[in-house]
Short mmCIF file of C-alpha atoms in Angstrom, two decimals:
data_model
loop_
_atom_site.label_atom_id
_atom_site.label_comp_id
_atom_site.label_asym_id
_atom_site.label_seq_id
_atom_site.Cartn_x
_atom_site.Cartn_y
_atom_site.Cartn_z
CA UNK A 1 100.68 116.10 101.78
CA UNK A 2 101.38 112.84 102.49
CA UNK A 3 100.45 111.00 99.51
CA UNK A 4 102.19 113.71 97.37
CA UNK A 5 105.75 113.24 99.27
CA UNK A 6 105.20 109.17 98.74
CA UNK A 7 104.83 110.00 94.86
CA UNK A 8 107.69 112.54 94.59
CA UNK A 9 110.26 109.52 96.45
CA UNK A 10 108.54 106.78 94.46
CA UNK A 11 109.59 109.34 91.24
CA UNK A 12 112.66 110.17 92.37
CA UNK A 13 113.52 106.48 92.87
CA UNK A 14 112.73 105.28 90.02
CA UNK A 15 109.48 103.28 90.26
CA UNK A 16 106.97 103.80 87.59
CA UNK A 17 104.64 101.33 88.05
CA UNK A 18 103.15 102.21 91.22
CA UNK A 19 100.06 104.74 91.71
CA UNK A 20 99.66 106.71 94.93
CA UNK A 21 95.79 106.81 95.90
CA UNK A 22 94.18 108.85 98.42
CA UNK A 23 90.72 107.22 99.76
CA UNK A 24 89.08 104.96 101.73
CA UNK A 25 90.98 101.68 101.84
CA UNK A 26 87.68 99.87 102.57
CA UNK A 27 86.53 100.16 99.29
CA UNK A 28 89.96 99.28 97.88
CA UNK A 29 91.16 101.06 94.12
CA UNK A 30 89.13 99.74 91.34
CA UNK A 31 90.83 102.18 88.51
CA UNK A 32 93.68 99.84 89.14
CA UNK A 33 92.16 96.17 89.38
CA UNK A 34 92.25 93.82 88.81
CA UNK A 35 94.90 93.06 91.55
CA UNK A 36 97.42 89.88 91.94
CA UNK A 37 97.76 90.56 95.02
CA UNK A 38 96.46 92.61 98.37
CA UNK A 39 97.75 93.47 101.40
CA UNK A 40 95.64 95.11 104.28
CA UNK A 41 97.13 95.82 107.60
CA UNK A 42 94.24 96.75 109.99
CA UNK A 43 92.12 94.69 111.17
CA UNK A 44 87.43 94.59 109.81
CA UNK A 45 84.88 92.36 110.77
CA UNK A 46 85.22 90.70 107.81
CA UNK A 47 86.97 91.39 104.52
CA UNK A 48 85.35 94.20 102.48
CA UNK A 49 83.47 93.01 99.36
CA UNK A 50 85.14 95.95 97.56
CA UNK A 51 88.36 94.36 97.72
CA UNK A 52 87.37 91.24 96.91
CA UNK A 53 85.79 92.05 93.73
CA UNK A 54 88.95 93.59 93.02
CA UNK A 55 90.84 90.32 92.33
CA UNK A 56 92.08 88.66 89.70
CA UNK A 57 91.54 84.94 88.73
CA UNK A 58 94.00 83.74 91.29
CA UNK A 59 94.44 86.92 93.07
CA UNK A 60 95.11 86.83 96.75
CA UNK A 61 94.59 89.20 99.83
CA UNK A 62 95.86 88.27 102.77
CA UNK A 63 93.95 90.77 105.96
CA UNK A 64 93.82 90.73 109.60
CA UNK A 65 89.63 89.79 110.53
CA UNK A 66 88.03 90.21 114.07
CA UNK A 67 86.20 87.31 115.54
CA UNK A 68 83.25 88.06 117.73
CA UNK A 69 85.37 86.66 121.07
CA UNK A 70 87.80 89.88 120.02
CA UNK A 71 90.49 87.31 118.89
CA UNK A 72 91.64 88.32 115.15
CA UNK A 73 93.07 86.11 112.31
CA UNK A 74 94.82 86.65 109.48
CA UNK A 75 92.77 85.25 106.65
CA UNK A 76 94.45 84.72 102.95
CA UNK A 77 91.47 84.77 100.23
CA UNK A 78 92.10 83.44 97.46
CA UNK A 79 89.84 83.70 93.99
CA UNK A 80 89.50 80.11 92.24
CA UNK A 81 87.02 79.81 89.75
CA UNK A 82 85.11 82.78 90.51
CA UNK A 83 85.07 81.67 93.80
CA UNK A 84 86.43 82.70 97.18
CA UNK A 85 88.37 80.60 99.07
CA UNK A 86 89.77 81.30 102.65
CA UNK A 87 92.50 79.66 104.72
CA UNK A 88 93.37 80.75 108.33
CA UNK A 89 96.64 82.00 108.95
CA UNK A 90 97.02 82.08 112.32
CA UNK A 91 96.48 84.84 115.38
CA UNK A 92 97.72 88.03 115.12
CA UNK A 93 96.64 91.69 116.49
CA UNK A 94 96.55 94.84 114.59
CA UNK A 95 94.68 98.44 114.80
CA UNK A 96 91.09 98.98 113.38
CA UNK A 97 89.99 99.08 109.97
CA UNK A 98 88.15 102.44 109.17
CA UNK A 99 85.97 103.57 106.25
CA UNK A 100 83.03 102.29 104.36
CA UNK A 101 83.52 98.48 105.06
CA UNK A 102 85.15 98.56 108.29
CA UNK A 103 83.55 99.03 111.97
CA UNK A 104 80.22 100.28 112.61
CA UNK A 105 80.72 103.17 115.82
CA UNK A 106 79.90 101.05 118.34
CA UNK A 107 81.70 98.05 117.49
CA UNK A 108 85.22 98.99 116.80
CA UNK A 109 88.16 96.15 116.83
CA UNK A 110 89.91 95.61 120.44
CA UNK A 111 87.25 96.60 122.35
CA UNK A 112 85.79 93.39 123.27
CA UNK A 113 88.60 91.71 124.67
CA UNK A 114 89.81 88.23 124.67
CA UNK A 115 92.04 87.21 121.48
CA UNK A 116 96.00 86.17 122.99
CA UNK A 117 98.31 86.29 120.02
#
């Protein structure tokens, strides 16, 4: 229901160069890759192979990662070379990644405490 109203005012705005997916963000979108660019706003214990292999020569995601003190920073990947290099943005707090690549049950994001942002 959701995903259908985002595609009927995407439409109805013009935009025809965006695609409305329904899944597990996890495992990212690989009909469309490879992507520039990547944007994930919860928070994993580290960022999902998936979406890295989803990148373009140069491509960049930028996602919120859980340390084991419960602290999370945002980490920018960026593919070089075939490579993967990360830089550390800086603290920040957001909600738990779910799906595939995200927590296992008993280990879910926030519940270990520590982490001032």
């Amino acid at each position: 229901e959701l995903a259908d109203a985002a595609r009927a005012r995407l439409e109805g705005l013009g935009y025809d160069n965006v695609t409305v997916a329904v899944g597990d963000g996890s495992t990212g979108y690989a009909a469309g890759s490879p992507y520039d660019a990547v944007i994930v706003t919860a928070s994993g214990p580290e960022v999902p192979p998936p979406l890295i292999e989803q990148l373009a020569e140069g491509g960049r995601l930028v996602m919120p990662v859980q340390r084991d003190d419960g602290s999370q920073r945002l980490i920018r990947a960026t593919v070089t070379n075939g490579s993967i290099e990360e830089q550390d943005l800086g603290a920040v707090r957001f909600v738990p990644l779910i799906g595939a690549h995200a927590w296992s049950d008993g280990a879910r994001a926030g519940t270990t405490g520590g982490g001032d942002v």
